N, CA, C and O of each residue as an XYZ file, in Angstrom:
752
protein
N      -5.387     13.028    -10.183
C      -4.796     12.211     -9.149
C      -5.166     12.715     -7.759
O      -5.242     11.917     -6.824
N      -5.397     14.010     -7.598
C      -5.717     14.559     -6.293
C      -7.218     14.466     -6.069
O      -8.011     14.863     -6.923
N      -7.601     13.933     -4.903
C      -9.002     13.624     -4.650
C      -9.908     14.846     -4.617
O     -11.007     14.791     -5.168
N      -9.503     15.923     -4.009
C     -10.331     17.114     -3.949
C      -9.439     18.315     -4.236
O      -8.578     18.666     -3.429
N      -9.648     18.942     -5.388
C      -8.770     20.020     -5.833
C      -8.696     21.150     -4.814
O      -7.615     21.704     -4.610
N      -9.807     21.516     -4.164
C      -9.802     22.614     -3.203
C      -8.991     22.288     -1.955
O      -8.321     23.165     -1.409
N      -9.044     21.052     -1.503
C      -8.347     20.674     -0.280
C      -6.919     20.213     -0.536
O      -6.099     20.230      0.381
N      -6.608     19.806     -1.748
C      -5.272     19.340     -2.118
C      -4.769     18.252     -1.170
O      -3.728     18.397     -0.529
N      -5.520     17.175     -1.096
C      -5.136     16.036     -0.260
C      -4.788     14.854     -1.154
O      -5.361     14.682     -2.230
N      -3.851     14.054     -0.699
C      -3.404     12.883     -1.441
C      -3.270     11.754     -0.428
O      -2.405     11.793      0.447
N      -4.138     10.743     -0.553
C      -4.171      9.645      0.414
C      -3.614      8.364     -0.205
O      -3.985      7.969     -1.310
N      -2.723      7.738      0.536
C      -2.112      6.473      0.127
C      -2.479      5.439      1.181
O      -2.220      5.648      2.366
N      -3.079      4.328      0.766
C      -3.423      3.278      1.728
C      -2.571      2.038      1.485
O      -2.205      1.726      0.351
N      -2.267      1.345      2.566
C      -1.532      0.084      2.498
C      -2.505     -1.039      2.802
O      -3.122     -1.073      3.867
N      -2.636     -1.968      1.845
C      -3.493     -3.131      2.038
C      -2.655     -4.392      1.912
O      -1.575     -4.381      1.323
N      -3.165     -5.468      2.470
C      -2.483     -6.755      2.357
C      -3.001     -7.705      3.408
O      -3.760     -7.317      4.297
N      -2.589     -8.951      3.303
C      -2.988     -9.934      4.312
C      -2.379     -9.570      5.669
O      -1.411     -8.813      5.746
N      -2.955    -10.115      6.723
C      -2.385     -9.847      8.041
C      -0.960    -10.375      8.100
O      -0.625    -11.395      7.498
N      -0.142     -9.658      8.833
C       1.262    -10.006      9.056
C       2.127     -9.988      7.791
O       3.143    -10.680      7.723
N       1.723     -9.198      6.791
C       2.548     -9.069      5.587
C       3.580     -7.956      5.747
O       4.434     -7.770      4.880
N       3.503     -7.217      6.851
C       4.490     -6.182      7.135
C       4.055     -4.783      6.730
O       4.900     -3.924      6.475
N       2.748     -4.540      6.665
C       2.244     -3.216      6.274
C       2.671     -2.143      7.274
O       3.158     -1.083      6.881
N       2.491     -2.414      8.550
C       2.844     -1.428      9.586
C       4.350     -1.191      9.615
O       4.790     -0.049      9.741
N       5.131     -2.235      9.501
C       6.590     -2.095      9.481
C       7.035     -1.315      8.244
O       7.967     -0.515      8.317
N       6.377     -1.543      7.117
C       6.691     -0.815      5.887
C       6.377      0.674      6.062
O       7.156      1.527      5.637
N       5.243      0.985      6.683
C       4.887      2.377      6.947
C       5.938      3.033      7.844
O       6.337      4.172      7.602
N       6.380      2.326      8.868
C       7.431      2.847      9.750
C       8.710      3.118      8.957
O       9.384      4.121      9.195
N       9.047      2.238      8.022
C      10.252      2.420      7.197
C      10.102      3.634      6.275
O      11.061      4.381      6.083
N       8.925      3.835      5.710
C       8.682      5.001      4.845
C       8.854      6.291      5.644
O       9.467      7.245      5.166
N       8.315      6.314      6.851
C       8.412      7.504      7.697
C       9.791      7.649      8.344
O      10.166      8.737      8.781
N      10.535      6.559      8.402
C      11.846      6.596      9.036
C      11.780      6.643     10.543
O      12.760      6.980     11.207
N      10.618      6.303     11.087
C      10.429      6.291     12.544
C       9.180      5.472     12.868
O       8.418      5.091     11.979
N       8.993      5.217     14.141
C       7.868      4.416     14.604
C       6.581      5.241     14.559
O       6.436      6.202     15.315
N       5.640      4.870     13.671
C       4.353      5.566     13.585
C       3.168      4.599     13.685
O       2.034      5.023     13.909
N       3.434      3.314     13.520
C       2.369      2.310     13.574
C       2.875      1.088     14.334
O       4.008      0.648     14.141
N       2.024      0.551     15.194
C       2.407     -0.588     16.033
C       2.736     -1.815     15.177
O       2.029     -2.128     14.219
N       3.810     -2.491     15.539
C       4.281     -3.675     14.825
C       4.347     -4.840     15.803
O       4.771     -4.682     16.948
N       3.918     -6.018     15.335
C       3.964     -7.209     16.169
C       4.056     -8.438     15.275
O       3.598     -8.421     14.132
N       4.644     -9.492     15.795
C       4.679    -10.751     15.054
C       3.344    -11.472     15.131
O       3.129    -12.464     14.434
N       2.455    -10.982     15.970
C       1.123    -11.574     16.110
C       0.205    -10.946     15.076
O       0.052     -9.726     15.030
N      -0.405    -11.783     14.245
C      -1.318    -11.298     13.206
C      -2.515    -10.585     13.792
O      -2.989    -10.930     14.874
N      -3.007     -9.578     13.066
C      -4.200     -8.862     13.497
C      -3.937     -7.746     14.489
O      -4.864     -7.294     15.162
N      -2.686     -7.284     14.600
C      -2.356     -6.216     15.536
C      -3.072     -4.914     15.152
O      -3.632     -4.232     16.010
N      -3.050     -4.577     13.855
C      -3.735     -3.373     13.389
C      -5.193     -3.729     13.135
O      -5.498     -4.524     12.246
N      -6.077     -3.150     13.903
C      -7.515     -3.433     13.750
C      -8.193     -2.325     12.952
O      -8.801     -2.580     11.912
N      -8.084     -1.111     13.441
C      -8.687      0.045     12.782
C      -7.639      0.721     11.896
O      -6.440      0.587     12.142
N      -8.084      1.445     10.869
C      -7.120      2.177     10.041
C      -6.288      3.148     10.876
O      -6.819      3.881     11.710
N      -4.978      3.142     10.639
C      -4.047      4.048     11.308
C      -3.674      5.120     10.290
O      -3.022      4.829      9.287
N      -4.090      6.367     10.547
C      -3.872      7.468      9.610
C      -2.711      8.326     10.089
O      -2.669      8.751     11.243
N      -1.756      8.577      9.173
C      -0.587      9.382      9.525
C      -0.299     10.402      8.427
O      -0.250     10.065      7.244
N      -0.111     11.646      8.836
C       0.229     12.737      7.926
C       1.715     12.654      7.605
O       2.547     12.613      8.512
N       2.053     12.630      6.309
C       3.450     12.497      5.880
C       4.087     13.853      5.689
O       5.246     14.059      6.049
N       3.334     14.782      5.122
C       3.874     16.123      4.935
C       3.153     16.893      3.855
O       2.340     16.346      3.110
N       3.465     18.170      3.785
C       2.935     19.045      2.743
C       4.019     19.139      1.677
O       5.124     19.608      1.948
N       3.702     18.697      0.471
C       4.688     18.655     -0.597
C       4.273     19.550     -1.750
O       3.091     19.680     -2.068
N       5.272     20.165     -2.368
C       5.024     20.974     -3.547
C       4.726     20.037     -4.706
O       5.448     19.068     -4.938
N       3.674     20.333     -5.417
C       3.253     19.494     -6.532
C       3.307     20.333     -7.800
O       2.712     21.409     -7.861
N       4.003     19.856     -8.791
C       4.130     20.600    -10.043
C       5.440     21.359    -10.094
O       6.240     21.318     -9.160
N       5.644     22.055    -11.206
C       6.933     22.713    -11.420
C       6.852     24.233    -11.403
O       7.874     24.907    -11.530
N       5.676     24.772    -11.251
C       5.517     26.213    -11.285
C       6.084     26.865    -10.016
O       5.851     26.387     -8.906
N       6.835     27.971    -10.198
C       7.385     28.685     -9.052
C       6.425     29.768     -8.586
O       6.408     30.144     -7.414
N       5.631     30.259     -9.520
C       4.653     31.285     -9.180
C       3.381     30.584     -8.740
O       2.806     29.803     -9.498
N       2.941     30.854     -7.527
C       1.759     30.238     -6.941
C       1.813     28.701     -7.026
O       0.941     28.079     -7.634
N       2.830     28.105     -6.420
C       2.927     26.635     -6.469
C       1.770     25.977     -5.717
O       1.215     26.541     -4.773
N       1.429     24.788     -6.156
C       0.368     24.022     -5.504
C       1.018     23.066     -4.511
O       2.002     22.396     -4.823
N       0.453     23.017     -3.316
C       0.946     22.111     -2.296
C      -0.113     21.057     -2.006
O      -1.313     21.314     -2.094
N       0.353     19.882     -1.665
C      -0.544     18.758     -1.408
C      -0.209     18.162     -0.051
O       0.956     17.917      0.264
N      -1.249     17.930      0.754
C      -1.084     17.252      2.038
C      -1.132     15.752      1.792
O      -2.161     15.213      1.385
N      -0.026     15.090      2.040
C       0.079     13.654      1.786
C      -0.084     12.897      3.096
O       0.582     13.190      4.090
N      -0.981     11.920      3.077
C      -1.178     11.089      4.262
C      -1.209      9.613      3.864
O      -1.548      9.252      2.737
N      -0.848      8.794      4.816
C      -0.853      7.347      4.646
C      -1.885      6.751      5.588
O      -2.135      7.277      6.673
N      -2.480      5.643      5.158
C      -3.405      4.919      6.018
C      -2.972      3.453      6.027
O      -2.953      2.787      4.991
N      -2.631      2.976      7.202
C      -2.248      1.577      7.413
C      -3.518      0.812      7.770
O      -4.110      1.034      8.826
N      -3.932     -0.086      6.884
C      -5.152     -0.855      7.116
C      -4.821     -2.212      7.723
O      -3.778     -2.795      7.430
N      -5.704     -2.701      8.557
C      -5.531     -4.027      9.135
C      -5.576     -5.087      8.048
O      -6.145     -4.866      6.979
N      -4.976     -6.239      8.322
C      -4.986     -7.343      7.370
C      -6.408     -7.810      7.086
O      -7.211     -7.968      8.005
N      -6.712     -8.028      5.821
C      -8.079     -8.373      5.440
C      -8.373     -9.860      5.454
O      -9.502    -10.254      5.745
N      -7.395    -10.697      5.149
C      -7.635    -12.138      5.078
C      -6.516    -12.870      5.778
O      -5.352    -12.476      5.701
N      -6.881    -13.953      6.470
C      -5.864    -14.739      7.159
C      -5.409    -15.921      6.321
O      -4.402    -16.551      6.644
N      -6.115    -16.226      5.276
C      -5.727    -17.346      4.420
C      -6.734    -17.574      3.320
O      -7.780    -16.926      3.270
N      -6.413    -18.497      2.440
C      -7.243    -18.761      1.262
C      -8.673    -19.178      1.589
O      -9.607    -18.699      0.946
N      -8.867    -20.045      2.558
C     -10.198    -20.596      2.805
C     -10.860    -20.029      4.051
O     -11.854    -20.574      4.531
N     -10.323    -18.952      4.570
C     -10.879    -18.362      5.783
C     -11.576    -17.057      5.453
O     -11.293    -16.427      4.434
N     -12.475    -16.666      6.311
C     -13.242    -15.444      6.096
C     -12.427    -14.221      6.504
O     -11.392    -14.351      7.157
N     -12.895    -13.032      6.120
C     -12.192    -11.824      6.553
C     -12.098    -11.779      8.072
O     -13.024    -12.197      8.769
N     -10.978    -11.272      8.584
C     -10.800    -11.213     10.033
C     -11.492    -10.006     10.634
O     -11.698     -9.948     11.846
N     -11.857     -9.033      9.794
C     -12.574     -7.861     10.279
C     -14.041     -7.994      9.903
O     -14.380     -8.547      8.857
N     -14.892     -7.487     10.754
C     -16.324     -7.560     10.473
C     -16.981     -6.220     10.799
O     -16.395     -5.363     11.462
N     -18.204     -6.065     10.320
C     -19.039     -4.917     10.671
C     -18.455     -3.576     10.324
O     -17.941     -3.364      9.225
N     -18.543     -2.664     11.284
C     -18.162     -1.276     11.070
C     -16.675     -1.122     10.721
O     -16.318     -0.271      9.906
N     -15.822     -1.925     11.321
C     -14.389     -1.832     11.043
C     -14.110     -2.210      9.592
O     -13.303     -1.560      8.927
N     -14.767     -3.249      9.100
C     -14.590     -3.663      7.708
C     -15.114     -2.585      6.759
O     -14.487     -2.296      5.740
N     -16.258     -1.993      7.092
C     -16.817     -0.903      6.281
C     -15.848      0.277      6.225
O     -15.629      0.858      5.162
N     -15.276      0.623      7.363
C     -14.321      1.731      7.446
C     -13.088      1.437      6.591
O     -12.563      2.328      5.923
N     -12.635      0.197      6.615
C     -11.477     -0.218      5.834
C     -11.749     -0.075      4.343
O     -10.926      0.475      3.610
N     -12.903     -0.569      3.890
C     -13.241     -0.459      2.468
C     -13.457      0.993      2.054
O     -13.161      1.356      0.916
N     -13.966      1.829      2.955
C     -14.149      3.255      2.663
C     -12.793      3.922      2.454
O     -12.638      4.751      1.557
N     -11.823      3.566      3.270
C     -10.467      4.120      3.114
C      -9.882      3.726      1.756
O      -9.243      4.546      1.098
N     -10.096      2.485      1.335
C      -9.593      2.036      0.031
C     -10.279      2.794     -1.100
O      -9.637      3.201     -2.068
N     -11.581      2.976     -0.966
C     -12.354      3.677     -1.990
C     -11.913      5.134     -2.116
O     -11.875      5.667     -3.225
N     -11.579      5.786     -1.003
C     -11.195      7.194     -0.998
C      -9.721      7.429     -1.338
O      -9.297      8.574     -1.494
N      -8.954      6.372     -1.451
C      -7.510      6.502     -1.672
C      -7.195      7.023     -3.067
O      -7.936      6.783     -4.020
N      -6.083      7.736     -3.167
C      -5.557      8.160     -4.464
C      -4.605      7.105     -5.012
O      -4.522      6.908     -6.225
N      -3.889      6.432     -4.124
C      -2.945      5.378     -4.493
C      -3.057      4.266     -3.457
O      -3.277      4.519     -2.273
N      -2.902      3.042     -3.922
C      -2.915      1.885     -3.026
C      -1.569      1.176     -3.113
O      -1.057      0.908     -4.199
N      -1.014      0.880     -1.949
C       0.183      0.034     -1.894
C      -0.294     -1.342     -1.449
O      -0.722     -1.530     -0.311
N      -0.211     -2.294     -2.364
C      -0.634     -3.680     -2.123
C       0.600     -4.422     -1.617
O       1.548     -4.638     -2.373
N       0.592     -4.809     -0.348
C       1.744     -5.441      0.295
C       1.515     -6.940      0.428
O       0.509     -7.376      0.986
N       2.452     -7.721     -0.089
C       2.433     -9.168      0.091
C       3.671     -9.599      0.861
O       4.714     -8.950      0.788
N       3.555    -10.676      1.584
C       4.650    -11.260      2.355
C       5.492    -12.117      1.407
O       4.970    -13.030      0.766
N       6.780    -11.827      1.319
C       7.668    -12.563      0.426
C       7.737    -14.051      0.726
O       7.974    -14.856     -0.174
N       7.534    -14.419      1.974
C       7.584    -15.836      2.332
C       6.311    -16.569      1.934
O       6.346    -17.774      1.682
N       5.192    -15.862      1.873
C       3.905    -16.498      1.587
C       3.441    -16.306      0.151
O       2.744    -17.164     -0.391
N       3.812    -15.203     -0.467
C       3.415    -14.948     -1.848
C       2.009    -14.375     -1.973
O       1.423    -13.910     -0.995
N       1.484    -14.414     -3.179
C       0.194    -13.818     -3.512
C      -0.947    -14.800     -3.258
O      -0.931    -15.925     -3.759
N      -1.939    -14.366     -2.474
C      -3.111    -15.210     -2.227
C      -4.175    -14.918     -3.286
O      -4.207    -13.827     -3.855
N      -5.027    -15.876     -3.543
C      -6.103    -15.693     -4.521
C      -7.064    -14.592     -4.092
O      -7.556    -13.841     -4.934
N      -7.339    -14.487     -2.785
C      -8.253    -13.450     -2.307
C      -7.698    -12.054     -2.585
O      -8.457    -11.147     -2.926
N      -6.382    -11.870     -2.443
C      -5.810    -10.562     -2.727
C      -5.639    -10.324     -4.210
O      -5.628     -9.176     -4.654
N      -5.508    -11.360     -4.964
C      -5.487    -11.203     -6.418
C      -6.833    -10.646     -6.879
O      -6.882     -9.738     -7.708
N      -7.918    -11.188     -6.343
C      -9.267    -10.708     -6.694
C      -9.465     -9.263     -6.235
O      -9.979     -8.439     -6.991
N      -9.061     -8.949     -4.999
C      -9.211     -7.598     -4.476
C      -8.398     -6.609     -5.318
O      -8.868     -5.509     -5.608
N      -7.199     -6.993     -5.704
C      -6.334     -6.148     -6.530
C      -7.042     -5.771     -7.836
O      -7.070     -4.602     -8.220
N      -7.605     -6.759     -8.503
C      -8.284     -6.500     -9.783
C      -9.530     -5.633     -9.586
O      -9.829     -4.778    -10.420
N     -10.247     -5.849     -8.499
C     -11.420     -5.031     -8.201
C     -11.021     -3.561     -8.058
O     -11.641     -2.682     -8.656
N      -9.992     -3.303     -7.270
C      -9.547     -1.937     -7.042
C      -8.974     -1.313     -8.307
O      -9.196     -0.135     -8.585
N      -8.246     -2.099     -9.059
C      -7.592     -1.592    -10.264
C      -8.590     -1.268    -11.370
O      -8.484     -0.223    -12.013
N      -9.549     -2.145    -11.596
C     -10.446     -1.967    -12.735
C     -11.754     -1.266    -12.384
O     -12.212     -0.420    -13.152
N     -12.358     -1.584    -11.270
C     -13.625     -0.940    -10.921
C     -13.400      0.486    -10.434
O     -14.112      1.406    -10.836
N     -12.409      0.665     -9.569
C     -12.181      1.984     -8.994
C     -11.073      2.765     -9.695
O     -10.816      3.921     -9.360
N     -10.425      2.138    -10.658
C      -9.368      2.802    -11.435
C      -8.281      3.401    -10.539
O      -7.857      4.541    -10.725
N      -7.845      2.605     -9.568
C      -6.829      3.079     -8.631
C      -5.439      2.682     -9.103
O      -5.229      1.539     -9.508
N      -4.479      3.616     -9.057
C      -3.089      3.199     -9.288
C      -2.649      2.354     -8.103
O      -2.891      2.709     -6.949
N      -2.009      1.246     -8.395
C      -1.590      0.324     -7.339
C      -0.098      0.034     -7.463
O       0.403     -0.306     -8.535
N       0.584      0.177     -6.355
C       1.996     -0.201     -6.267
C       2.026     -1.551     -5.576
O       1.571     -1.682     -4.440
N       2.561     -2.557     -6.259
C       2.636     -3.898     -5.677
C       4.005     -4.073     -5.029
O       5.042     -3.960     -5.683
N       3.983     -4.351     -3.728
C       5.198     -4.507     -2.950
C       5.248     -5.917     -2.375
O       4.282     -6.382     -1.771
N       6.363     -6.584     -2.562
C       6.609     -7.851     -1.881
C       7.583     -7.517     -0.761
O       8.757     -7.234     -0.998
N       7.070     -7.554      0.463
C       7.847     -7.166      1.638
C       8.563     -8.389      2.217
O       8.281     -9.531      1.853
N       9.477     -8.117      3.109
C      10.279     -9.152      3.778
C      11.227     -9.846      2.803
O      11.497    -11.041      2.930
N      11.731     -9.086      1.828
C      12.635     -9.682      0.837
C      13.954    -10.123      1.454
O      14.695    -10.902      0.855
N      14.251     -9.623      2.660
C      15.457    -10.042      3.359
C      15.370    -11.496      3.835
O      16.378    -12.085      4.223
N      14.166    -12.069      3.804
C      13.964    -13.437      4.280
C      13.900    -14.469      3.150
O      13.740    -15.662      3.411
N      14.025    -14.021      1.904
C      13.938    -14.958      0.773
C      15.175    -14.839     -0.109
O      15.838    -13.802     -0.142
N      15.469    -15.918     -0.818
C      16.647    -15.902     -1.691
C      16.289    -15.366     -3.087
O      15.122    -15.136     -3.403
N      17.315    -15.179     -3.897
C      17.138    -14.583     -5.226
C      16.241    -15.431     -6.127
O      15.454    -14.884     -6.900
N      16.349    -16.769     -6.039
C      15.484    -17.638     -6.855
C      14.013    -17.432     -6.504
O      13.163    -17.355     -7.392
N      13.716    -17.345     -5.208
C      12.334    -17.119     -4.766
C      11.850    -15.742     -5.219
O      10.694    -15.585     -5.610
N      12.732    -14.750     -5.165
C      12.372    -13.403     -5.635
C      11.982    -13.430     -7.110
O      10.958    -12.867     -7.498
N      12.792    -14.079     -7.917
C      12.499    -14.154     -9.355
C      11.197    -14.910     -9.615
O      10.401    -14.516    -10.467
N      10.989    -15.990     -8.879
C       9.758    -16.773     -9.006
C       8.536    -15.923     -8.645
O       7.544    -15.914     -9.374
N       8.613    -15.214     -7.519
C       7.516    -14.343     -7.095
C       7.280    -13.214     -8.089
O       6.138    -12.915     -8.439
N       8.356    -12.590     -8.538
C       8.246    -11.486     -9.489
C       7.507    -11.936    -10.743
O       6.571    -11.270    -11.185
N       7.916    -13.048    -11.310
C       7.278    -13.554    -12.537
C       5.822    -13.920    -12.291
O       4.954    -13.572    -13.091
N       5.546    -14.612    -11.207
C       4.179    -15.045    -10.909
C       3.250    -13.852    -10.661
O       2.165    -13.770    -11.237
N       3.684    -12.933     -9.802
C       2.830    -11.804     -9.432
C       2.636    -10.852    -10.610
O       1.522    -10.387    -10.851
N       3.701    -10.559    -11.341
C       3.555     -9.665    -12.494
C       2.647    -10.282    -13.553
O       1.887     -9.571    -14.210
N       2.722    -11.584    -13.718
C       1.844    -12.271    -14.670
C       0.389    -12.226    -14.210
O      -0.500    -11.929    -15.008
N       0.138    -12.517    -12.935
C      -1.237    -12.574    -12.409
C      -1.877    -11.195    -12.263
O      -3.071    -11.041    -12.521
N      -1.100    -10.193    -11.855
C      -1.671     -8.879    -11.564
C      -1.461     -7.850    -12.673
O      -2.074     -6.783    -12.662
N      -0.592     -8.176    -13.627
C      -0.251     -7.226    -14.683
C       0.213     -5.904    -14.080
O      -0.202     -4.826    -14.505
N       1.074     -6.017    -13.092
C       1.619     -4.875    -12.364
C       3.092     -5.130    -12.106
O       3.500     -6.269    -11.882
N       3.875     -4.091    -12.135
C       5.283     -4.208    -11.764
C       5.365     -4.526    -10.272
O       4.530     -4.064     -9.495
N       6.358     -5.305     -9.871
C       6.560     -5.681     -8.473
C       7.822     -5.008     -7.947
O       8.859     -4.982     -8.609
N       7.704     -4.465     -6.737
C       8.832     -3.875     -6.051
C       9.102     -4.698     -4.798
O       8.185     -4.959     -4.019
N      10.347     -5.108     -4.598
C      10.721     -5.856     -3.402
C      11.247     -4.894     -2.343
O      12.070     -4.023     -2.624
N      10.749     -5.073     -1.111
C      11.161     -4.208     -0.002
C      11.466     -5.032      1.243
O      11.075     -6.193      1.368
N      12.168     -4.392      2.143
C      12.373     -4.944      3.472
C      12.295     -3.794      4.459
O      13.055     -2.830      4.365
N      11.388     -3.898      5.394
C      11.266     -2.873      6.429
C      12.412     -2.979      7.443
O      12.650     -2.051      8.216
N      13.109     -4.103      7.434
C      14.230     -4.310      8.356
C      15.519     -3.715      7.781
O      16.220     -2.974      8.471
N      15.836     -4.038      6.517
C      17.081     -3.567      5.893
C      16.892     -2.287      5.087
O      17.867     -1.705      4.614
N      15.657     -1.849      4.929
C      15.284     -0.669      4.137
C      15.513     -0.868      2.636
O      15.486      0.096      1.871
N      15.733     -2.091      2.221
C      15.864     -2.399      0.801
C      14.576     -1.978      0.075
O      13.481     -2.342      0.504
N      14.699     -1.227     -1.005
C      13.560     -0.830     -1.825
C      12.734      0.335     -1.301
O      11.817      0.783     -1.990
N      13.025      0.841     -0.108
C      12.212      1.915      0.478
C      12.387      3.216     -0.300
O      11.404      3.907     -0.570
N      13.615      3.560     -0.661
C      13.853      4.781     -1.439
C      13.149      4.694     -2.790
O      12.546      5.670     -3.237
N      13.220      3.545     -3.438
C      12.542      3.365     -4.723
C      11.024      3.497     -4.563
O      10.359      4.092     -5.411
N      10.483      2.948     -3.486
C       9.051      3.067     -3.216
C       8.664      4.543     -3.041
O       7.660      4.989     -3.598
N       9.440      5.286     -2.285
C       9.164      6.712     -2.085
C       9.237      7.458     -3.423
O       8.417      8.337     -3.688
N      10.204      7.115     -4.255
C      10.321      7.753     -5.574
C       9.111      7.453     -6.456
O       8.657      8.325     -7.197
N       8.592      6.247     -6.384
C       7.391      5.888     -7.152
C       6.194      6.696     -6.650
O       5.397      7.193     -7.446
N       6.072      6.822     -5.342
C       4.990      7.623     -4.760
C       5.089      9.072     -5.230
O       4.088      9.677     -5.612
N       6.294      9.619     -5.199
C       6.502     11.008     -5.628
C       6.152     11.184     -7.107
O       5.566     12.199     -7.484
N       6.498     10.225     -7.935
C       6.171     10.310     -9.365
C       4.653     10.292     -9.570
O       4.133     11.033    -10.404
N       3.943      9.452     -8.815
C       2.480      9.417     -8.911
C       1.861     10.717     -8.422
O       0.853     11.173     -8.962
N       2.456     11.304     -7.414
C       1.969     12.566     -6.864
C       2.067     13.689     -7.896
O       1.209     14.571     -7.943
N       3.103     13.654     -8.712
C       3.317     14.709     -9.703
C       2.422     14.578    -10.935
O       2.328     15.510    -11.734
N       1.768     13.431    -11.093
C       0.900     13.232    -12.267
C      -0.359     14.044    -12.180
O      -1.192     13.990    -13.085
């Protein structure tokens, strides 16, 4: 699970369509403002890298192993089903490099919009070609009702063959569970 045994680094990237709440989710995970948030799509252009902390990995008390955990907030990749990527050139290359180098990917979808076909394809590419563990998060759950949540959960779990976690960066719903999932992956 750790990318380079000598350096003991663990990178988690957040991907998703623009305005799905990736930056707000990162702020909620950190418990403070670390990434710019705006209602205007495309606010995050370049990857925003933030160090989360040095964590003890494993159960050994003698010579414990520590891992430097960092998060990378990536700009939104697609604005809609029939539109092209909003990032081009070097920025897009940098974004894909961050995904390729990640140990874990948090795939963030907007609860009001649901899963797009372009992100369904990207999810499968990352999961099967690169063998990346992916945490699927439906953010902004505070804006949808229980029926919509159940509908999204069934649809996304069926299409992606992944468990879905509902979060809200505003109410902090699901944030503790997300952190616990990250910690469990870190210990593997």
